[in-house]
Amino acid sequence: MKQPWNDYGGRLSPLKLAVFIALFAPALWVMVAFPLGWLGARPTNEAIHQIGLWALRLIFIALAITPLRAVLQWQRLILVRRMVGVAAFSYAITHLLLYAASEAFDLVKVASEIVLRIYLTIGFAALLGLSALAATSTDGMVRRLGRRWQMLHRLVYLIALLAVIHYWMQSKLEIWEPTIMAGIYVWLMGYRLLARRLAVRGRLPLAWIGALGLVVGVLTAAGEALYFRLAYGADPGRVIEANWSLILGLRPAVVVLGLGLLVTLAGLLRPLIGAPAKGRPRFA
Ligand code: HEM
């Protein structure tokens, strides 16, 4: 049987091994923290949150591999994309199991809540989509489905959007990280749209990546201001102004802008490290 930490040639891949181990870390942390009472007064609820958050973060990490691979000219990154995607699915299923546990495994109640609460219905739709991707992630399915595999796996764009909406809807006032996630989502999709039209030999010119970071930073600030206006009637000017000060900490738009510029900077510095490795692993 093929080991998850081996590359296509059956050799141990240090990158795959490191990522494989790292993917267990958040779940291990929750498994240790839970019995030790480190998850607060409502540990099951906290575990639902932490595991759900990691499901979403892992989907984003999987989506970030395509742009990072091109910007860093690090072809081997593709070797870990499937592993990260399957881990996202495992975290999402665990998230649902924990939710069922919090409802004392009253499955009728769980099902009716999923039907009646729109944010749970959206989460469920995302989970169904992730299940379809996980079920078709074996080598055999990749071969069998051929080009249809790629088309099916584009579902991940919709799944990520549904997961962000699910996150947003349950967040109420605490929208710092959901806003960052929404901004990163726009960046990831924007990158793909631009790359499809403007990529030169598979790489989007860095000027476009820098411009994308700026535009998405501005959109994140505008989106946050709009949200506070619609939800709480807050003055959009004051919400925008908060981006210039550190009194409320780093605002989501600043974080998103910073991440976009960091990717651009990484692309600028990449040639200093040397020529990219030859060879193009297809997938893993
Ligand atoms: C049947 C499917 C799902 C159910 C029943 C479900 C249920 C829940 C519940 C009950 C909460 C906590 C709400 C609260 O405390 O008010 C939650 C939060 C969350 N869920 Fe889900 N969820 C599902 C699918 C998903 C999926 C597929 C993802 C991501 C891929 C996801 C990501 C999240 C995130 C990020 C949070 C917020 C975590 C935080 O606030 O720290 N969920 N979900």
Short mmCIF file of C-alpha atoms and ligand atoms in Angstrom, two decimals:
data_model
loop_
_atom_site.label_atom_id
_atom_site.label_comp_id
_atom_site.label_asym_id
_atom_site.label_seq_id
_atom_site.Cartn_x
_atom_site.Cartn_y
_atom_site.Cartn_z
CA MET A 1 0.00 0.00 0.00
CA LYS A 2 1.22 3.50 -0.82
CA GLN A 3 2.26 5.37 2.31
CA PRO A 4 1.02 8.96 2.56
CA TRP A 5 4.55 10.25 3.24
CA ASN A 6 6.09 8.66 0.12
CA ASP A 7 6.37 10.41 -3.23
CA TYR A 8 5.42 8.90 -6.57
CA GLY A 9 8.68 6.99 -6.80
CA GLY A 10 7.88 5.32 -3.43
CA ARG A 11 10.68 7.32 -1.72
CA LEU A 12 10.20 9.07 1.62
CA SER A 13 9.32 12.73 1.00
CA PRO A 14 10.38 14.92 3.97
CA LEU A 15 7.85 17.57 2.84
CA LYS A 16 4.97 15.08 2.81
CA LEU A 17 6.04 13.57 6.14
CA ALA A 18 6.26 17.00 7.83
CA VAL A 19 2.85 18.06 6.49
CA PHE A 20 1.33 14.68 7.42
CA ILE A 21 2.47 15.10 11.05
CA ALA A 22 1.47 18.78 11.20
CA LEU A 23 -2.05 17.97 10.03
CA PHE A 24 -2.66 15.96 13.20
CA ALA A 25 -1.49 18.75 15.53
CA PRO A 26 -4.77 20.72 15.93
CA ALA A 27 -6.78 17.54 16.58
CA LEU A 28 -4.16 16.27 19.05
CA TRP A 29 -4.24 19.61 20.86
CA VAL A 30 -8.05 19.35 21.26
CA MET A 31 -7.78 15.70 22.40
CA VAL A 32 -5.25 16.68 25.08
CA ALA A 33 -6.89 19.96 26.12
CA PHE A 34 -10.38 18.47 26.44
CA PRO A 35 -9.78 16.02 29.36
CA LEU A 36 -7.36 18.46 31.02
CA GLY A 37 -10.10 21.10 31.22
CA TRP A 38 -8.24 23.65 29.07
CA LEU A 39 -11.21 24.24 26.74
CA GLY A 40 -13.17 26.42 29.16
CA ALA A 41 -16.61 26.04 30.67
CA ARG A 42 -18.18 24.52 27.53
CA PRO A 43 -15.46 22.21 26.24
CA THR A 44 -17.56 20.41 23.62
CA ASN A 45 -18.68 23.73 22.17
CA GLU A 46 -15.09 24.99 22.14
CA ALA A 47 -13.96 21.75 20.45
CA ILE A 48 -16.69 22.22 17.79
CA HIS A 49 -15.34 25.71 17.15
CA GLN A 50 -11.65 24.81 17.05
CA ILE A 51 -12.12 21.77 14.79
CA GLY A 52 -14.54 23.67 12.48
CA LEU A 53 -12.04 26.48 12.20
CA TRP A 54 -9.29 24.08 11.21
CA ALA A 55 -11.54 22.43 8.60
CA LEU A 56 -11.94 25.85 7.00
CA ARG A 57 -8.28 26.86 7.38
CA LEU A 58 -7.19 23.59 5.73
CA ILE A 59 -9.50 24.19 2.75
CA PHE A 60 -7.84 27.58 2.39
CA ILE A 61 -4.35 26.13 2.70
CA ALA A 62 -5.23 23.61 -0.03
CA LEU A 63 -6.50 26.47 -2.22
CA ALA A 64 -3.36 28.51 -1.55
CA ILE A 65 -1.08 25.78 -2.88
CA THR A 66 -1.70 26.64 -6.56
CA PRO A 67 -0.69 30.33 -6.25
CA LEU A 68 2.16 29.65 -3.80
CA ARG A 69 3.55 26.93 -6.04
CA ALA A 70 3.66 29.36 -8.97
CA VAL A 71 4.97 32.37 -7.01
CA LEU A 72 7.64 30.40 -5.11
CA GLN A 73 8.36 28.18 -8.13
CA TRP A 74 8.14 25.28 -5.72
CA GLN A 75 6.57 22.56 -7.88
CA ARG A 76 6.73 19.91 -5.18
CA LEU A 77 4.16 21.75 -3.07
CA ILE A 78 1.53 20.03 -5.21
CA LEU A 79 2.55 16.75 -3.54
CA VAL A 80 0.74 17.77 -0.33
CA ARG A 81 -2.44 19.34 -1.76
CA ARG A 82 -4.53 16.18 -1.78
CA MET A 83 -3.39 15.29 1.75
CA VAL A 84 -4.42 18.72 3.04
CA GLY A 85 -7.81 18.43 1.30
CA VAL A 86 -8.52 15.01 2.80
CA ALA A 87 -7.51 16.35 6.24
CA ALA A 88 -9.99 19.25 5.78
CA PHE A 89 -12.71 16.68 5.14
CA SER A 90 -11.68 14.66 8.25
CA TYR A 91 -11.82 17.80 10.41
CA ALA A 92 -15.24 18.73 8.97
CA ILE A 93 -16.67 15.27 9.71
CA THR A 94 -15.23 15.42 13.26
CA HIS A 95 -16.83 18.87 13.62
CA LEU A 96 -20.24 17.35 12.74
CA LEU A 97 -19.65 14.40 15.12
CA LEU A 98 -18.81 16.80 17.94
CA TYR A 99 -21.97 18.74 17.19
CA ALA A 100 -23.96 15.47 17.33
CA ALA A 101 -22.21 14.68 20.65
CA SER A 102 -23.21 18.10 22.01
CA GLU A 103 -26.81 17.12 21.20
CA ALA A 104 -26.35 13.77 23.03
CA PHE A 105 -26.43 11.98 19.63
CA ASP A 106 -30.13 12.76 19.25
CA LEU A 107 -29.90 12.36 15.47
CA VAL A 108 -33.48 13.45 14.84
CA LYS A 109 -32.73 16.73 16.62
CA VAL A 110 -29.42 17.12 14.73
CA ALA A 111 -31.17 16.53 11.39
CA SER A 112 -34.03 18.92 12.20
CA GLU A 113 -31.60 21.63 13.34
CA ILE A 114 -29.68 21.21 10.07
CA VAL A 115 -32.92 21.62 8.12
CA LEU A 116 -34.27 24.53 10.18
CA ARG A 117 -31.17 26.67 10.80
CA ILE A 118 -29.92 28.14 7.58
CA TYR A 119 -26.27 28.43 8.72
CA LEU A 120 -26.28 24.71 9.57
CA THR A 121 -27.92 23.87 6.22
CA ILE A 122 -25.13 25.78 4.48
CA GLY A 123 -22.49 23.97 6.58
CA PHE A 124 -24.11 20.66 5.67
CA ALA A 125 -24.02 21.51 1.96
CA ALA A 126 -20.31 22.30 2.30
CA LEU A 127 -19.74 18.99 4.07
CA LEU A 128 -21.60 17.06 1.34
CA GLY A 129 -19.37 18.71 -1.25
CA LEU A 130 -16.23 17.88 0.74
CA SER A 131 -17.41 14.25 1.01
CA ALA A 132 -17.69 14.03 -2.79
CA LEU A 133 -14.15 15.38 -3.17
CA ALA A 134 -12.73 13.06 -0.49
CA ALA A 135 -14.47 10.03 -2.05
CA THR A 136 -12.86 10.79 -5.40
CA SER A 137 -9.40 11.57 -4.08
CA THR A 138 -7.83 8.13 -4.52
CA ASP A 139 -5.32 7.47 -7.34
CA GLY A 140 -7.82 5.05 -8.89
CA MET A 141 -10.59 7.67 -8.99
CA VAL A 142 -8.24 10.32 -10.40
CA ARG A 143 -7.36 7.92 -13.25
CA ARG A 144 -10.94 6.74 -13.78
CA LEU A 145 -12.47 10.22 -13.91
CA GLY A 146 -9.72 11.76 -16.08
CA ARG A 147 -10.62 15.33 -17.06
CA ARG A 148 -13.93 15.06 -15.20
CA TRP A 149 -11.88 14.79 -11.97
CA GLN A 150 -10.57 18.32 -12.39
CA MET A 151 -14.02 19.63 -13.18
CA LEU A 152 -15.50 17.92 -10.12
CA HIS A 153 -12.72 19.23 -7.88
CA ARG A 154 -13.48 22.81 -8.95
CA LEU A 155 -16.42 22.33 -6.57
CA VAL A 156 -13.93 23.28 -3.87
CA TYR A 157 -14.39 26.98 -4.81
CA LEU A 158 -18.10 26.74 -3.97
CA ILE A 159 -17.45 24.62 -0.87
CA ALA A 160 -14.99 27.21 0.50
CA LEU A 161 -17.54 29.97 -0.12
CA LEU A 162 -20.29 28.01 1.68
CA ALA A 163 -17.94 27.33 4.60
CA VAL A 164 -17.04 31.04 4.88
CA ILE A 165 -20.75 31.97 4.87
CA HIS A 166 -21.43 29.31 7.55
CA TYR A 167 -18.60 30.79 9.62
CA TRP A 168 -19.83 34.36 9.15
CA MET A 169 -23.42 33.58 10.03
CA GLN A 170 -22.62 32.06 13.42
CA SER A 171 -20.01 34.64 14.33
CA LYS A 172 -22.35 37.48 15.38
CA LEU A 173 -20.21 40.42 16.59
CA GLU A 174 -16.87 38.59 16.54
CA ILE A 175 -16.16 38.90 12.82
CA TRP A 176 -12.42 39.57 12.84
CA GLU A 177 -11.27 36.19 11.52
CA PRO A 178 -14.37 35.60 9.31
CA THR A 179 -13.63 38.92 7.58
CA ILE A 180 -10.01 37.91 7.05
CA MET A 181 -11.16 34.55 5.65
CA ALA A 182 -13.60 36.31 3.30
CA GLY A 183 -10.79 38.62 2.12
CA ILE A 184 -8.42 35.70 1.54
CA TYR A 185 -11.19 33.89 -0.35
CA VAL A 186 -11.57 36.87 -2.70
CA TRP A 187 -7.77 36.95 -3.16
CA LEU A 188 -7.62 33.22 -3.96
CA MET A 189 -10.44 33.46 -6.50
CA GLY A 190 -9.10 36.73 -7.93
CA TYR A 191 -5.70 35.08 -8.44
CA ARG A 192 -7.29 32.26 -10.41
CA LEU A 193 -9.32 34.61 -12.61
CA LEU A 194 -6.27 36.75 -13.37
CA ALA A 195 -3.96 33.76 -13.87
CA ARG A 196 -6.36 32.23 -16.40
CA ARG A 197 -6.11 35.34 -18.58
CA LEU A 198 -2.74 36.88 -17.84
CA ALA A 199 -0.34 34.11 -16.78
CA VAL A 200 2.91 33.87 -18.72
CA ARG A 201 4.25 30.28 -18.81
CA GLY A 202 1.95 29.38 -15.90
CA ARG A 203 2.97 32.37 -13.76
CA LEU A 204 0.99 35.53 -13.08
CA PRO A 205 3.34 38.55 -13.33
CA LEU A 206 4.22 39.87 -9.84
CA ALA A 207 2.86 43.35 -10.66
CA TRP A 208 -0.59 41.78 -10.98
CA ILE A 209 -0.15 39.86 -7.73
CA GLY A 210 0.79 43.10 -5.95
CA ALA A 211 -2.19 44.93 -7.51
CA LEU A 212 -4.49 42.07 -6.49
CA GLY A 213 -3.27 42.36 -2.87
CA LEU A 214 -4.03 46.10 -2.83
CA VAL A 215 -7.47 45.76 -4.40
CA VAL A 216 -8.49 42.90 -2.10
CA GLY A 217 -7.23 44.86 0.95
CA VAL A 218 -9.46 47.79 -0.05
CA LEU A 219 -12.42 45.45 -0.74
CA THR A 220 -11.99 43.86 2.69
CA ALA A 221 -12.09 47.28 4.37
CA ALA A 222 -15.19 48.22 2.36
CA GLY A 223 -16.87 44.87 3.12
CA GLU A 224 -16.23 45.25 6.85
CA ALA A 225 -17.61 48.81 6.86
CA LEU A 226 -20.68 47.68 4.91
CA TYR A 227 -21.30 44.83 7.35
CA PHE A 228 -21.15 47.10 10.41
CA ARG A 229 -23.39 49.62 8.64
CA LEU A 230 -26.04 47.03 7.75
CA ALA A 231 -25.87 45.01 10.98
CA TYR A 232 -25.40 47.79 13.56
CA GLY A 233 -25.96 51.08 11.72
CA ALA A 234 -22.30 52.04 12.40
CA ASP A 235 -20.74 54.97 10.55
CA PRO A 236 -18.73 53.38 7.66
CA GLY A 237 -16.19 56.24 7.78
CA ARG A 238 -15.26 55.39 11.37
CA VAL A 239 -14.95 51.67 10.60
CA ILE A 240 -12.63 52.49 7.67
CA GLU A 241 -10.66 54.93 9.85
CA ALA A 242 -9.97 52.17 12.38
CA ASN A 243 -7.69 50.58 9.76
CA TRP A 244 -5.14 53.39 10.25
CA SER A 245 -4.83 52.93 14.01
CA LEU A 246 -3.66 50.06 16.17
CA ILE A 247 -6.04 50.80 19.07
CA LEU A 248 -8.37 47.96 17.98
CA GLY A 249 -5.41 45.79 16.95
CA LEU A 250 -4.63 44.89 13.34
CA ARG A 251 -7.87 45.24 11.39
CA PRO A 252 -8.87 42.45 8.94
CA ALA A 253 -8.21 44.62 5.87
CA VAL A 254 -4.65 45.32 7.10
CA VAL A 255 -4.03 41.60 7.65
CA VAL A 256 -5.38 40.71 4.20
CA LEU A 257 -3.36 43.50 2.56
CA GLY A 258 -0.26 42.38 4.47
CA LEU A 259 -0.68 38.76 3.35
CA GLY A 260 -1.13 39.84 -0.28
CA LEU A 261 2.01 41.98 -0.12
CA LEU A 262 3.91 39.18 1.62
CA VAL A 263 3.15 36.84 -1.28
CA THR A 264 4.34 39.54 -3.70
CA LEU A 265 7.53 40.04 -1.68
CA ALA A 266 8.14 36.27 -1.61
CA GLY A 267 7.86 36.27 -5.42
CA LEU A 268 10.32 39.18 -5.66
CA LEU A 269 12.87 37.47 -3.39
CA ARG A 270 12.43 34.02 -4.95
CA PRO A 271 15.10 34.48 -7.68
CA LEU A 272 17.72 35.14 -4.94
CA ILE A 273 17.39 31.56 -3.70
CA GLY A 274 18.42 30.05 -7.04
CA ALA A 275 16.91 28.22 -9.97
CA PRO A 276 13.70 26.24 -9.38
CA ALA A 277 13.97 22.44 -9.21
CA LYS A 278 13.35 20.64 -12.51
CA GLY A 279 10.41 18.29 -12.96
CA ARG A 280 6.73 18.79 -12.47
CA PRO A 281 4.94 16.37 -10.15
CA ARG A 282 1.37 16.07 -11.47
CA PHE A 283 -0.50 15.56 -8.22
CA ALA A 284 -0.18 13.48 -5.05
C1 HEM B 1 -23.44 19.35 8.90
C2 HEM B 1 -22.48 20.20 8.83
C3 HEM B 1 -22.14 21.18 9.92
C4 HEM B 1 -22.73 21.42 11.14
C5 HEM B 1 -23.94 20.73 11.75
C6 HEM B 1 -21.98 22.47 11.78
C7 HEM B 1 -22.26 23.00 13.02
C8 HEM B 1 -21.61 24.06 13.61
C9 HEM B 1 -21.93 24.62 14.89
C10 HEM B 1 -23.04 24.12 15.81
C11 HEM B 1 -21.09 25.63 15.13
C12 HEM B 1 -21.01 26.51 16.38
C13 HEM B 1 -22.10 27.55 16.37
C14 HEM B 1 -22.24 28.32 17.66
O1 HEM B 1 -21.56 28.04 18.63
O2 HEM B 1 -23.10 29.21 17.68
C15 HEM B 1 -20.22 25.73 13.98
C16 HEM B 1 -19.23 26.64 13.82
C17 HEM B 1 -18.30 26.60 12.79
N1 HEM B 1 -18.26 25.71 11.74
FE1 HEM B 1 -19.62 24.30 11.34
N2 HEM B 1 -20.96 22.84 10.95
C18 HEM B 1 -21.02 22.08 9.80
C19 HEM B 1 -20.17 22.11 8.72
C20 HEM B 1 -19.02 22.87 8.69
C21 HEM B 1 -18.02 22.81 7.64
C22 HEM B 1 -18.09 21.88 6.43
C23 HEM B 1 -17.06 23.72 7.97
C24 HEM B 1 -15.77 24.08 7.25
C25 HEM B 1 -15.25 23.45 6.28
C26 HEM B 1 -17.46 24.35 9.20
C27 HEM B 1 -16.75 25.34 9.83
C28 HEM B 1 -17.16 26.01 10.97
C29 HEM B 1 -16.48 27.12 11.54
C30 HEM B 1 -15.20 27.76 10.96
C31 HEM B 1 -17.17 27.51 12.67
C32 HEM B 1 -16.86 28.67 13.61
C33 HEM B 1 -15.71 28.36 14.51
C34 HEM B 1 -15.40 29.51 15.44
O3 HEM B 1 -16.24 30.39 15.61
O4 HEM B 1 -14.32 29.53 16.02
N3 HEM B 1 -18.63 23.80 9.61
N4 HEM B 1 -20.56 24.74 13.07
#
